Short mmCIF file of C-alpha atoms in Angstrom, two decimals:
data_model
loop_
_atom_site.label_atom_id
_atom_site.label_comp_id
_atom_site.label_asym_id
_atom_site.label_seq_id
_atom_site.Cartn_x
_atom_site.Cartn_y
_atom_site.Cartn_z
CA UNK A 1 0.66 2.69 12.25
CA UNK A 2 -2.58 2.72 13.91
CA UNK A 3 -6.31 1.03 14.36
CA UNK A 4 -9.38 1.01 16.41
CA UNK A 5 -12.19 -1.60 17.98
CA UNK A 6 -15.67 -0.61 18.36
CA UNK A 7 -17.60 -1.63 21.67
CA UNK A 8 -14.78 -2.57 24.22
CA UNK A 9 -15.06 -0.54 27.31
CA UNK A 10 -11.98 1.52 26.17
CA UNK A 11 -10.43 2.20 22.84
CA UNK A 12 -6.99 0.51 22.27
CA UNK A 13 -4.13 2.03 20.05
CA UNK A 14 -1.82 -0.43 18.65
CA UNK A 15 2.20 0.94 17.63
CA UNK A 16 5.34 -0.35 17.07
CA UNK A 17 7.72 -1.12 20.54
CA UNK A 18 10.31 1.01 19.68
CA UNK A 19 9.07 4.15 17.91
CA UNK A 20 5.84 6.27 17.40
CA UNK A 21 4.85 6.77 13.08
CA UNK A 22 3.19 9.48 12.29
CA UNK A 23 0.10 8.33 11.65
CA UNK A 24 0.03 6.85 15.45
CA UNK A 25 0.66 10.46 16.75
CA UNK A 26 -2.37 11.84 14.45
CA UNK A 27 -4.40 9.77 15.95
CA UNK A 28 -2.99 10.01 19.60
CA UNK A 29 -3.22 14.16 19.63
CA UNK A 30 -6.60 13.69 17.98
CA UNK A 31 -7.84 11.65 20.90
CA UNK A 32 -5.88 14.53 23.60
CA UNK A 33 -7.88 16.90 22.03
CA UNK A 34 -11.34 15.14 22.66
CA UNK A 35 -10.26 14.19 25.95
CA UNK A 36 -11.20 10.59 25.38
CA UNK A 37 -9.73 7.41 27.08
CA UNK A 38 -7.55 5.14 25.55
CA UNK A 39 -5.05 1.76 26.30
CA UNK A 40 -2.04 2.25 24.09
CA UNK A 41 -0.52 -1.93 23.13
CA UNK A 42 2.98 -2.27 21.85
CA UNK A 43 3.17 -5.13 19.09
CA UNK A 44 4.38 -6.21 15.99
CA UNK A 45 1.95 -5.06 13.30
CA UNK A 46 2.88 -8.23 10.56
CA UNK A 47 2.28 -10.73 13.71
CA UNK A 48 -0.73 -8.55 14.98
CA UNK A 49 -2.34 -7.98 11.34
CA UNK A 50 -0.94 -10.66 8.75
CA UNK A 51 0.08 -7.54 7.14
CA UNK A 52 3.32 -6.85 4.69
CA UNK A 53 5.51 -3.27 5.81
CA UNK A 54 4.47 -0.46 3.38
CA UNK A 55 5.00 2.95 3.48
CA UNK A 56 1.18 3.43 4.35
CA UNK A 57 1.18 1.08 7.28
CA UNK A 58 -2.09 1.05 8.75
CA UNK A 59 -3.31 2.09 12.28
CA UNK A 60 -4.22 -0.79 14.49
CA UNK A 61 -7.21 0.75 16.16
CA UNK A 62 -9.63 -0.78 18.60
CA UNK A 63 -13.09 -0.42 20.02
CA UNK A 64 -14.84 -3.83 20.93
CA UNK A 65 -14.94 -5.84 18.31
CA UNK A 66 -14.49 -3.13 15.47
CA UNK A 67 -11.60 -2.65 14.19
CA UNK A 68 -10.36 0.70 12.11
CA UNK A 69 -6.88 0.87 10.74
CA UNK A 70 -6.49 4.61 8.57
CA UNK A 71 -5.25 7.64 10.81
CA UNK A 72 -7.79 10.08 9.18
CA UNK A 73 -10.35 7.98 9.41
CA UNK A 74 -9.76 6.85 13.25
CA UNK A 75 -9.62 10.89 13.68
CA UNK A 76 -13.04 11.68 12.33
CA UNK A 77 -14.69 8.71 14.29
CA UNK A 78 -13.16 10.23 17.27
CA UNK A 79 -14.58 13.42 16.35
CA UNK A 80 -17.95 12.93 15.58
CA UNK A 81 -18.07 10.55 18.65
CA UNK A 82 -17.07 12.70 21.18
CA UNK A 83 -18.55 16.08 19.78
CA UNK A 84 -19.34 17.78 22.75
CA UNK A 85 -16.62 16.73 24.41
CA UNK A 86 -12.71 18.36 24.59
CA UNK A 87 -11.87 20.83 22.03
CA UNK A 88 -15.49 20.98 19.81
CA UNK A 89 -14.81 22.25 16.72
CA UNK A 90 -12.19 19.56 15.18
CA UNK A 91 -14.12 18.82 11.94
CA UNK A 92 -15.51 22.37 11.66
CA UNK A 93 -18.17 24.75 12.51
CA UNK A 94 -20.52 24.47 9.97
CA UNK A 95 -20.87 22.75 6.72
CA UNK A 96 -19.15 25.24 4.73
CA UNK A 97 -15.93 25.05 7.47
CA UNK A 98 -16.35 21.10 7.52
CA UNK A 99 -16.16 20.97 4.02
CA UNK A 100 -12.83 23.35 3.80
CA UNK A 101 -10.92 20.91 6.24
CA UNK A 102 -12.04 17.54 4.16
CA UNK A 103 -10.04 19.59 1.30
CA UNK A 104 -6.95 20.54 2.88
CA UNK A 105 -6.95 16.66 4.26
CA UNK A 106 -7.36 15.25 0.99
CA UNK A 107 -4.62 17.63 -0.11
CA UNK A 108 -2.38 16.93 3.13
CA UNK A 109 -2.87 13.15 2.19
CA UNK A 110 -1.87 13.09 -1.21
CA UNK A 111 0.19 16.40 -1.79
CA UNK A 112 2.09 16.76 1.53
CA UNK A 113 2.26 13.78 3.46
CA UNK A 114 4.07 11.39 0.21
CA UNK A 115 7.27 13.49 0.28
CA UNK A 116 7.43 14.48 3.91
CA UNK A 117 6.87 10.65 4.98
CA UNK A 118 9.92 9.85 2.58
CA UNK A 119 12.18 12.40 3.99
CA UNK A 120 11.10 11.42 7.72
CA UNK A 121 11.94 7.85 6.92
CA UNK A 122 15.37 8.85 5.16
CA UNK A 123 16.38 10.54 8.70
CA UNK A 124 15.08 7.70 10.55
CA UNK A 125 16.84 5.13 8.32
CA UNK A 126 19.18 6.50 5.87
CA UNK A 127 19.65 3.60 3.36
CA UNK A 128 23.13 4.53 2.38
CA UNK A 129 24.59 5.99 -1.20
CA UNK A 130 22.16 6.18 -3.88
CA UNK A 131 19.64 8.03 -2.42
CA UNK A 132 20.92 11.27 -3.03
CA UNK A 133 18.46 11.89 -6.05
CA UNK A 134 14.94 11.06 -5.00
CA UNK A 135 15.69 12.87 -1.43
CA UNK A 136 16.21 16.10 -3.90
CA UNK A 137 13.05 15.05 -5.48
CA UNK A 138 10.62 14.66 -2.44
CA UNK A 139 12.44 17.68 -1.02
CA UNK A 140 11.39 20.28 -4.25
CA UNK A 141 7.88 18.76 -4.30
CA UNK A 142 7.48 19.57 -0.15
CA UNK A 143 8.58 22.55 -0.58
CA UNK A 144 5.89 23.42 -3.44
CA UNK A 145 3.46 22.48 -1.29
CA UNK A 146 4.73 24.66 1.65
CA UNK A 147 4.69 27.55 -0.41
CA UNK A 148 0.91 26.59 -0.84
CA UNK A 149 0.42 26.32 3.14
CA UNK A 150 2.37 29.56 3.28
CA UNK A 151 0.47 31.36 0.99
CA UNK A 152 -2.93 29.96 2.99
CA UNK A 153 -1.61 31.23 6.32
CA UNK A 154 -0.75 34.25 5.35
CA UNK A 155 -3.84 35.58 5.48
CA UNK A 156 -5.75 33.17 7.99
CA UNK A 157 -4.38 31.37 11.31
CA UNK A 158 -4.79 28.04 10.31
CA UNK A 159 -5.20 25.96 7.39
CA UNK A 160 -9.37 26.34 7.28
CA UNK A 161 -9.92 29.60 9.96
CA UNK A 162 -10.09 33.48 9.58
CA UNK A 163 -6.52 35.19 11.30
CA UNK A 164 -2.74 35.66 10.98
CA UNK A 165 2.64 31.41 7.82
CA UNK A 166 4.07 28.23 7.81
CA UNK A 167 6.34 28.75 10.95
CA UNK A 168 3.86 30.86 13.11
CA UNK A 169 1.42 27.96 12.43
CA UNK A 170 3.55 25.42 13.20
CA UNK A 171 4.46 26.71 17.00
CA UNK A 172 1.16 27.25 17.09
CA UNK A 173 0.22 23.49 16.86
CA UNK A 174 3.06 22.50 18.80
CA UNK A 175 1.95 24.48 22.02
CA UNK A 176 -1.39 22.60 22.09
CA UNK A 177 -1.66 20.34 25.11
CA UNK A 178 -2.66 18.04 23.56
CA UNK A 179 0.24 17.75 20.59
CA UNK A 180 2.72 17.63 23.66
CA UNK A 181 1.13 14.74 25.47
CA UNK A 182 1.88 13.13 21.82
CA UNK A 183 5.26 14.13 22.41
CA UNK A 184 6.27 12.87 25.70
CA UNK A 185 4.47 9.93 25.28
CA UNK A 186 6.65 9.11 21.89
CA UNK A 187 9.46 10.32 24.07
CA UNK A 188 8.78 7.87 27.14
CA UNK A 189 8.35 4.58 24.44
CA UNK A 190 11.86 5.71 23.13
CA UNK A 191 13.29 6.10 26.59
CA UNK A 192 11.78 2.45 28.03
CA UNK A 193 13.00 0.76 24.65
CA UNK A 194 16.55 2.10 24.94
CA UNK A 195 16.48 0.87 28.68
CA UNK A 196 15.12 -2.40 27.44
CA UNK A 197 18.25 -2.31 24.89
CA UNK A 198 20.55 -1.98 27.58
CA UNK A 199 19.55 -4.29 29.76
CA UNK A 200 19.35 -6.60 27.22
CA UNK A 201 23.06 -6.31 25.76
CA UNK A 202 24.31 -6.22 29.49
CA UNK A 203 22.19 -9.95 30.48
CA UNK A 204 24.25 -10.36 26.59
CA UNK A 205 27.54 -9.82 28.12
CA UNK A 206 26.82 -12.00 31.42
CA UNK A 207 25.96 -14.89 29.48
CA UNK A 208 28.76 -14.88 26.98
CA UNK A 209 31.03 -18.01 27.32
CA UNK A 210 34.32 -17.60 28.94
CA UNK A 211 37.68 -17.26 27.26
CA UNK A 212 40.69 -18.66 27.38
CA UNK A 213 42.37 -15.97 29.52
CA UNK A 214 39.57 -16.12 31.95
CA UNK A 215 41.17 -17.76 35.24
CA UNK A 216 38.51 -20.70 36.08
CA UNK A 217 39.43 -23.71 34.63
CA UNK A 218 37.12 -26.14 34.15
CA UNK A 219 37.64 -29.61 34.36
CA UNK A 220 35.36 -31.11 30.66
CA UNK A 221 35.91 -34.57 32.24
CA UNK A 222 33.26 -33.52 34.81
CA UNK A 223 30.62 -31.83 33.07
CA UNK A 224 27.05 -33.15 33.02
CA UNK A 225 26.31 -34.63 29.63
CA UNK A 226 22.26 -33.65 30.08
CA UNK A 227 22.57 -29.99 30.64
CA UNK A 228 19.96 -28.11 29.04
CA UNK A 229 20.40 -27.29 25.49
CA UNK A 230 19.01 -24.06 24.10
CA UNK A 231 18.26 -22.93 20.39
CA UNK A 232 17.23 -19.99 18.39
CA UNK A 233 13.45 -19.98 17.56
CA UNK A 234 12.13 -17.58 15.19
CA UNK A 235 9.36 -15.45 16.72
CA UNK A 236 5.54 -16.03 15.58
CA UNK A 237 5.50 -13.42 13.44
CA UNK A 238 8.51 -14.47 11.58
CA UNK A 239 10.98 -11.56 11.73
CA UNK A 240 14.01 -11.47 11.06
CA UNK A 241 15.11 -11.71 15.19
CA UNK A 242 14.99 -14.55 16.66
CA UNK A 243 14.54 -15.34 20.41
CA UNK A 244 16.66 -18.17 22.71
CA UNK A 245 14.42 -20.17 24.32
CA UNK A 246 14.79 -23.38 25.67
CA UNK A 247 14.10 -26.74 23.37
CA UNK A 248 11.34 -27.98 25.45
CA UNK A 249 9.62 -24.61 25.57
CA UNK A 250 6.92 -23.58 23.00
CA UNK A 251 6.00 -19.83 22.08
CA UNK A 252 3.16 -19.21 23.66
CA UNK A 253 0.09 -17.53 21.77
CA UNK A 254 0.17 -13.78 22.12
CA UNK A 255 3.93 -13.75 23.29
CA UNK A 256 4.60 -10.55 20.53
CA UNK A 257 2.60 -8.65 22.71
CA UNK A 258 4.61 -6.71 24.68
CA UNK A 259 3.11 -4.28 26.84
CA UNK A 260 -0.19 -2.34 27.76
CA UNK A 261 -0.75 1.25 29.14
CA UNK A 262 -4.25 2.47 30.24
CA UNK A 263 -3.92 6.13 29.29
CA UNK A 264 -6.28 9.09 30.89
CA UNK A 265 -6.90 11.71 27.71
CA UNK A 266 -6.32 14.49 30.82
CA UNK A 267 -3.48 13.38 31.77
CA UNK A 268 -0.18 11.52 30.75
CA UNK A 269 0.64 7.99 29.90
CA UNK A 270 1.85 5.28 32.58
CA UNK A 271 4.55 4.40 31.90
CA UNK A 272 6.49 1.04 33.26
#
């Protein structure tokens, strides 16, 4: 997912806690490649946007108080924003170039990215038995569309361009600067949530009760009859997790926001 605001001092990125979609990274090697700075916000998208989880989750994007939520569409502000600045030619040369690209991005949206968004999210989350069938399905129809791209590159280095296949092309992309930014940055929000994971199964462990072969005995006659009781809230944006807190405590408003990075475009995100 991702989304913009118009006006702010700095654009904001919203994405899940624990993972980067693809349509966040579009947008974050986009804004690499203009050199443009950004604040990346980790959040629930329902609790941030009202909104229900599709396939086509937006992009909760941020500059003052506009908001944009479609990747392409964050990309191509970005682009015609900051023309003269970081990599120049992102939409195209001319009209004739800037034309080509709009029709290989209509055809990446609705040719390519349908199957290879279904296959992603089958290696993500594999939903079990039963899914055998439409994996075969999405995989024939990517690799029709493959055999397009490979086609197209083998006669021109990119997409819309003028030099010398589908593999070549990719390592191409992938050595861009700004493509691995994306990468370690999806890498370091993995990393922190697995350490957040861990510490939280270990506080998990501390505060499970004792058993019966645990040595301290503790006399029931002498236990305080107004100790603090503690139950399981669900979360404002009514997940399925739930949170302990204590009775007397409230949620407070904006408590699904976890975390904020101020990112340089040059150079790498903080992370905490």
């Amino acid at each position: 997912m991702e989304g913009l605001r118009i006006g702010a001092p700095i654009m904001q990125v919203y994405h899940e806690k624990s993972f980067i979609l693809p349509d966040v990274s579009r947008v974050l090697a986009c804004l690499y490649e203009k050199d443009v700075k950004f604040e990346t916000h980790t959040a629930s998208y329902r609790s941030l946007l009202g909104l229900q989880a599709s396939s086509h989750a937006p992009v909760p994007f941020y500059e003052g108080p506009t908001f944009l939520e479609e990747s392409r569409e964050i990309c191509r502000y970005i682009a015609e924003k900051y023309e003269n600045q970081g990599y120049p030619f992102l939409l195209g040369k001319d009209a004739l170039e800037r034309a080509s690209i709009e029709q290989w991005l209509h055809n990446e949206e609705h040719a390519f990215n349908p199957p290879s968004r279904a296959l992603f999210f089958h290696l993500a989350f594999p939903l079990g038995e039963g899914e055998d069938d439409d994996i075969d399905v999405h995989t024939r129809k990517l690799e029709e569309v493959l055999e397009v791209y490979e086609q197209r590159l083998s006669d021109s280095e990119f997409l819309v361009g003028n030099k010398k296949n589908v593999r070549r092309w990719w390592d191409a992309i992938s050595d861009r600067s700004s493509w691995k930014k994306v990468l370690r940055y999806m890498k370091s929000v993995e990393e922190k949530n697995k350490q957040e994971e861990l510490k939280k199964q270990q506080q998990q462990q501390e505060e499970a009760p004792r058993t019966s072969t645990d040595p301290t005995r503790v006399d029931s006659r002498k236990q305080s009859r107004t100790e603090p009781r503690t139950i399981l809230v669900p979360p404002a944006d009514n997940e399925s997790s739930a949170s302990i807190v204590p009775r007397t405590k409230k949620p407070l408003p904006g408590d699904h926001l976890v975390s904020t990075q101020q990112i340089d475009g040059v150079g790498m995100p903080a992370t905490n």
